[in-house]
Coordinates of C-alpha atoms and ligand atoms in Angstrom, one line a residue:
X266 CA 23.0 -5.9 -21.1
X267 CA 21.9 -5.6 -24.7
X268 CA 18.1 -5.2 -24.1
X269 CA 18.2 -1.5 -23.6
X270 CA 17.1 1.8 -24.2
X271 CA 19.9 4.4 -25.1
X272 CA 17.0 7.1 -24.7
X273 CA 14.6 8.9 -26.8
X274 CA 15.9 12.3 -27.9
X275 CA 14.5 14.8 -25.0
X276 CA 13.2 18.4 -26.0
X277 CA 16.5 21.2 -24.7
X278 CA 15.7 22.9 -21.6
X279 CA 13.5 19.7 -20.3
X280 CA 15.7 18.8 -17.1
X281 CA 14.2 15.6 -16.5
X282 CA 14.5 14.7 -19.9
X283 CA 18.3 15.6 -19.9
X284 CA 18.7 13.6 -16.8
X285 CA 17.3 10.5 -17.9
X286 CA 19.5 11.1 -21.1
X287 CA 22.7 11.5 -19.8
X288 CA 21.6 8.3 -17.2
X289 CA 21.0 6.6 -20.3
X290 CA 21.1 3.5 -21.6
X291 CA 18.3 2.0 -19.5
X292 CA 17.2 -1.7 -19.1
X293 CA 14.2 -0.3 -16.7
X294 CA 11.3 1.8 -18.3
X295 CA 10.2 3.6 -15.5
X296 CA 7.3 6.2 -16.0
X297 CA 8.2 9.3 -13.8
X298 CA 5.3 11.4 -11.7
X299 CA 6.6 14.6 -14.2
X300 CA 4.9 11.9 -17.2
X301 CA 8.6 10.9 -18.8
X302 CA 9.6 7.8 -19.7
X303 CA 13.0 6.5 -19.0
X304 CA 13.3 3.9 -21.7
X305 CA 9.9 4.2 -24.1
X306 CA 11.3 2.9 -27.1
X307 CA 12.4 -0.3 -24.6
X308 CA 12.7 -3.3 -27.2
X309 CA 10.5 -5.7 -25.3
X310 CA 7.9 -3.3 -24.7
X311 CA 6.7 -1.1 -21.7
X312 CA 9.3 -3.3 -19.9
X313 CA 9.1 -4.6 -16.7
X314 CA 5.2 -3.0 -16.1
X315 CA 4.6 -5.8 -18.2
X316 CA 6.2 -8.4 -16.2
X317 CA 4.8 -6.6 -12.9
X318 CA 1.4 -7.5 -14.1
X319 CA 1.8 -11.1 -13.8
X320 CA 3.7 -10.7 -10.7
X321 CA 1.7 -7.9 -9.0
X322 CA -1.5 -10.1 -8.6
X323 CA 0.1 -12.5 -6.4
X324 CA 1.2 -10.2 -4.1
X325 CA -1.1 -8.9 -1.2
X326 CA -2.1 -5.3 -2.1
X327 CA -0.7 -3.9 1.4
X328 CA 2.2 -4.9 2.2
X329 CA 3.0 -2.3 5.7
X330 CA 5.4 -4.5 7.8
X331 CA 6.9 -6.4 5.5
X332 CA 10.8 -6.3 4.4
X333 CA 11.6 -7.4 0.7
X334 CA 15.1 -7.9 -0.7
X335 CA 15.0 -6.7 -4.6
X336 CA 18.4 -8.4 -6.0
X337 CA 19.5 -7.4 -8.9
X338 CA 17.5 -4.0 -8.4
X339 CA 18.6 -2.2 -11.9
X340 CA 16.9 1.2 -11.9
X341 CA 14.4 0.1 -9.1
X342 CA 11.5 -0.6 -10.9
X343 CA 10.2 -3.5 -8.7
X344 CA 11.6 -1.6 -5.4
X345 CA 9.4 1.4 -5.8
X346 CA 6.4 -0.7 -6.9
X347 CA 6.4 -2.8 -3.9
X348 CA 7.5 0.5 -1.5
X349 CA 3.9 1.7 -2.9
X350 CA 2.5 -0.8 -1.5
X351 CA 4.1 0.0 2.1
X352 CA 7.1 -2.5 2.4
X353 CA 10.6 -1.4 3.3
X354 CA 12.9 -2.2 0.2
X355 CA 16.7 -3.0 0.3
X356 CA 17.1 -2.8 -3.4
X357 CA 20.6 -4.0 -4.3
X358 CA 22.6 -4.4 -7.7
X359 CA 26.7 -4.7 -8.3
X360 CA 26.3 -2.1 -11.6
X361 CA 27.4 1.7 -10.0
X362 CA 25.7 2.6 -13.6
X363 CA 22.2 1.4 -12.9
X364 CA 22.2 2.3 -8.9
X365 CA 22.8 5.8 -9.9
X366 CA 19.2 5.4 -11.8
X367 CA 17.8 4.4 -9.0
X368 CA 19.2 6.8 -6.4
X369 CA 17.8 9.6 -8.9
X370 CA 14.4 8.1 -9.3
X371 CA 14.0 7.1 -5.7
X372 CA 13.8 11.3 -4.9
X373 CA 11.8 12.4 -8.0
X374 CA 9.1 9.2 -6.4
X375 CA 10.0 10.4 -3.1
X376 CA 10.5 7.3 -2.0
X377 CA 13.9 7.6 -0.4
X378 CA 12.7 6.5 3.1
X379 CA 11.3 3.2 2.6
X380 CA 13.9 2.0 -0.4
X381 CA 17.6 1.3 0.6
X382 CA 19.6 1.5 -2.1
X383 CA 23.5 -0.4 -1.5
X384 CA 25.8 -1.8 -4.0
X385 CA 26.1 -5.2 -3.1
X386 CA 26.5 -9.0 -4.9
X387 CA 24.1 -11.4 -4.1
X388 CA 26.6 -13.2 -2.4
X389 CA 27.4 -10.5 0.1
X390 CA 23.9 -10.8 2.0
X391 CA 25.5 -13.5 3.2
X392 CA 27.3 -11.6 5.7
X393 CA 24.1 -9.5 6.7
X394 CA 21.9 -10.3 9.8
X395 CA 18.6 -9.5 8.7
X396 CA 15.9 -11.8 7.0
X397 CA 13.1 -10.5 4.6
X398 CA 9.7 -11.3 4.5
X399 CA 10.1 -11.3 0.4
X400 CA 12.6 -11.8 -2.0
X401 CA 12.9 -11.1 -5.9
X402 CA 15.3 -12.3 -7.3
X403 CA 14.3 -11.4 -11.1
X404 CA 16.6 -11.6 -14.3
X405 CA 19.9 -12.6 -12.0
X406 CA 20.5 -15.9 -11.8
X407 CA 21.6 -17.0 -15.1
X408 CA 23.9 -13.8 -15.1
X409 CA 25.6 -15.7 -12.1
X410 CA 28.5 -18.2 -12.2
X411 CA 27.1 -19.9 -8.6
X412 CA 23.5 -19.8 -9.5
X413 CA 22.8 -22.4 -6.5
X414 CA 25.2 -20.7 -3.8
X415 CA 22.8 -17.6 -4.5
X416 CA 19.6 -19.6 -4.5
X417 CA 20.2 -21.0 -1.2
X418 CA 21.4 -18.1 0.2
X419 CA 18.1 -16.6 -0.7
X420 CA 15.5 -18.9 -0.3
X421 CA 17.4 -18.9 3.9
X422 CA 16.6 -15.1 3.6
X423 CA 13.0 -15.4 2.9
X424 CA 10.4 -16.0 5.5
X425 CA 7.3 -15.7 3.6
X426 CA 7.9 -15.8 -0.2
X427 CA 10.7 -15.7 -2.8
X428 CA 10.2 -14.9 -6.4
X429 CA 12.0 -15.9 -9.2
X430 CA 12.4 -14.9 -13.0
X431 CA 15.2 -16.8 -15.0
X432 CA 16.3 -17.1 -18.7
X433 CA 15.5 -20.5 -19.6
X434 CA 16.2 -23.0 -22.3
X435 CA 13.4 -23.9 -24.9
X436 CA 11.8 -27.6 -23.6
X437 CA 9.1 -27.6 -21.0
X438 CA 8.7 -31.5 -20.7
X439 CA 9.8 -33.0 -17.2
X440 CA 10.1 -36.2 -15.9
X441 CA 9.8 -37.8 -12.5
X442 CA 13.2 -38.2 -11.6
X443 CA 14.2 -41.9 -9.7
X444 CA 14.8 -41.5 -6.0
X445 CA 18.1 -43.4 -7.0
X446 CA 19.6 -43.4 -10.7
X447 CA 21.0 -46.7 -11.0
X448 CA 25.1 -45.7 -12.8
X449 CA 24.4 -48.1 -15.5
X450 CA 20.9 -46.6 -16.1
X451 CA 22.7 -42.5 -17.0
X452 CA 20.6 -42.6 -20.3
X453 CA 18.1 -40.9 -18.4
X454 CA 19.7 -38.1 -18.5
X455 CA 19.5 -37.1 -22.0
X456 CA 15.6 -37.4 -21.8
X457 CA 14.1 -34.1 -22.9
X458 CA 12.5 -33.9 -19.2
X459 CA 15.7 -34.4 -17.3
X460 CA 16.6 -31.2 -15.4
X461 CA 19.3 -29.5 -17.5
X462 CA 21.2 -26.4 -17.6
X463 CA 22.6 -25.5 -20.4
X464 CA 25.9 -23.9 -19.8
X465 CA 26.9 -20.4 -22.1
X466 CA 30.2 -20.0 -22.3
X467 CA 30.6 -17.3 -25.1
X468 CA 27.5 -14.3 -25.9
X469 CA 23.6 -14.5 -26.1
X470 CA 22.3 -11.8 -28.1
X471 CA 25.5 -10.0 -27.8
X472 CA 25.5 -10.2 -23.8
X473 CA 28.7 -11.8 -22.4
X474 CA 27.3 -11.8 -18.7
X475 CA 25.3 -14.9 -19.1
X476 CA 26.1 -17.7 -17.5
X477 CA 23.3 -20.7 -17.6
X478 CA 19.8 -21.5 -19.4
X479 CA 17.7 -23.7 -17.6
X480 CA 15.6 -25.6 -18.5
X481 CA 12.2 -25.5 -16.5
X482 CA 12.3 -28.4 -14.9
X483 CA 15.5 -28.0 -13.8
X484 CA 14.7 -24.4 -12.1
X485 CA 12.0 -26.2 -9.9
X486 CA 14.2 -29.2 -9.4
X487 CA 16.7 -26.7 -8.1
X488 CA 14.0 -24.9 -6.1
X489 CA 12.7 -27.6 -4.2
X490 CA 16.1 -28.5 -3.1
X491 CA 17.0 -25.5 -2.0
X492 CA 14.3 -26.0 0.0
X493 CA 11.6 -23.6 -1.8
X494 CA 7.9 -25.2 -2.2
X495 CA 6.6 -23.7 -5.8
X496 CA 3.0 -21.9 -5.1
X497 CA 2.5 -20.1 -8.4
X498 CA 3.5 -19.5 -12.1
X499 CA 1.8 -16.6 -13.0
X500 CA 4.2 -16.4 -16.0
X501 CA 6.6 -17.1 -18.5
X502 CA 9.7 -17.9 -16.8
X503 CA 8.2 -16.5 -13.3
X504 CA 7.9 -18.8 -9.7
X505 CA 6.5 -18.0 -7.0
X506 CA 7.9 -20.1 -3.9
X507 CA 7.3 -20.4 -0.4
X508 CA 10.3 -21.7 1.8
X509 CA 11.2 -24.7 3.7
X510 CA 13.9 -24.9 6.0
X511 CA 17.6 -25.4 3.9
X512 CA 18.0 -28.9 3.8
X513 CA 20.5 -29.6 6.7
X514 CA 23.6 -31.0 4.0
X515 CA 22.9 -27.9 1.8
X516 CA 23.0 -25.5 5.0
X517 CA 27.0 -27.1 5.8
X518 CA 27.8 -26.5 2.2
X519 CA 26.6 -23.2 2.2
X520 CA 28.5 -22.6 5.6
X521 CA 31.7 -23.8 4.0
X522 CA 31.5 -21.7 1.3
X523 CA 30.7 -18.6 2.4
X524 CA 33.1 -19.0 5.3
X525 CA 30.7 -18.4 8.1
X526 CA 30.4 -19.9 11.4
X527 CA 27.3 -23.3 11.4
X528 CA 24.3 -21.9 12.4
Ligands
SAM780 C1 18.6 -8.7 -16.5 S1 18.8 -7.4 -15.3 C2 17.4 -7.7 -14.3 C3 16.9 -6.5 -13.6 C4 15.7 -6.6 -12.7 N1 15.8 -7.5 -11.6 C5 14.5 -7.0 -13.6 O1 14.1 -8.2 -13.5 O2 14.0 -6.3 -14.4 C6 20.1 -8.1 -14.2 C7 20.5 -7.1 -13.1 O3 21.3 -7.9 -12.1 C8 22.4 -7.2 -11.8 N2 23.4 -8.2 -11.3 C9 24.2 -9.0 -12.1 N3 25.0 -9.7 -11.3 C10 24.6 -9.4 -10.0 C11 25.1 -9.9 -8.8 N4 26.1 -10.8 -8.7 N5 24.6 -9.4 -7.7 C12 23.6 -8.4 -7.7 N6 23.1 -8.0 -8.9 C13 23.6 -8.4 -10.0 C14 22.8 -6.4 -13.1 O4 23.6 -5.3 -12.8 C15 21.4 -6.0 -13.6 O5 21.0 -4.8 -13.1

């Protein structure tokens, strides 16, 4: 990830600040109860309160009872903010680097009882029993080679919402697709609203762990069928979806690949 923060230099003797140094770089600027900053000179801003703001109003204010997935979880900022609102958290990421953030902010927020922190891929909550009641899935799924495995996956997970946030391309026209594209009639595709993902074989902005730009219409194409009704866009790149049951054909796919028994 290139969007980072390799630290502001911290004042000697300053504990915290030397911890959040040699934790460095950070994608996540979280603002500690001791008043420092892990990432304050964060390119895209106070980054991801800003994106939390969108996100945060369309989220009940209490949420006691409920279980949320955070996938992708970096250094936890969306874990602990929905933990403050009362939900149970299993906050997972594949980076050892970034969990390690999290493990050490979860204490200083004392918030190690209501978020779980694992080392997991997206793919591996697969093989776990429980649902959630929410699901972010925020800044992962271009970074994925199976984008739609993971999205169904997911939106089977979530019982109340599930919340995405994905790099797109630039375009936001979108078409009514046919129920049935004739094989002669394939022009269609190249119309500007045609859902299209555009596939990124080689670095964006120096990252190489991009995968797959979007474009918008073809995220909610996508979404609906994996089976997720779009409620909200309360930003740029953001939806907010409530699920459906998998489509059954999609459910034996997903089966098949993820070598589990048919439910
Ligand atoms: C762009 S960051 C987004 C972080 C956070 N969700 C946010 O929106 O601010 C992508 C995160 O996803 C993690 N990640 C990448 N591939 C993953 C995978 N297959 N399963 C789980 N996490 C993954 C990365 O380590 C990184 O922390």
């Amino acid at each position: 990830m290139t969007l980072q923060s390799h630290g502001l230099r911290q004042p000697a003797g300053d504990p915290i600040a030397r911890t959040i140094n040699r934790l460095a770089p950070w994608f996540h600027n979280l603002h500690l109860p001791s008043g420092h900053q892990t990432a304050a000179d964060h390119p895209l801003g106070d980054f991801p309160r800003v994106k939390w703001r969108e996100l945060s109003a369309v989220l009940p204010d209490d949420l006691t009872g409920w279980r949320a997935l955070d996938v992708g979880c970096n250094a936890g900022f969306y874990s602990f903010a929905l933990a403050r609102r009362g939900a149970d958290v299993l906050a997972i990421d594949t980076d050892e680097h970034y969990l390690r953030q999290t493990r050490w902010a979860a204490k200083l927020f004392e918030l190690t009882d209501r978020v779980h922190i694992e080392r997991l891929q997206v793919y591996d909550i697969a093989r776990r029993a429980e649902q959630f009641d929410l699901v972010l899935f925020l800044g992962v799924l271009y970074h994925l080679r199976h984008p739609l495995l993971a999205l169904d996956l997911l939106a089977e997970k979530a019982e109340r919402l599930l919340i995405l946030q994905t790099l797109t391309m630039p375009g936001e026209e979108e078409l009514q697709a046919p129920r049935n594209l004739p094989l002669a009639a394939r022009g269609a595709l190249l119309d500007p609203g045609w859902p299209k993902m555009a596939f990124l074989e080689h670095r964006v902005a120096d990252d190489p762990t991009n995968w797959w730009a979007p474009s918008d219409a073809c995220v909610e194409a996508m979404l609906r069928s994996s089976g997720l009704d779009v409620v909200q866009r309360p930003g740029y790149q953001l939806w907010v979806c409530r699920p459906r049951r998998l489509p059954t054909h999609v459910r034996h796919e997903l089966d098949a690949a993820t070598g589990r028994e048919g439910r």
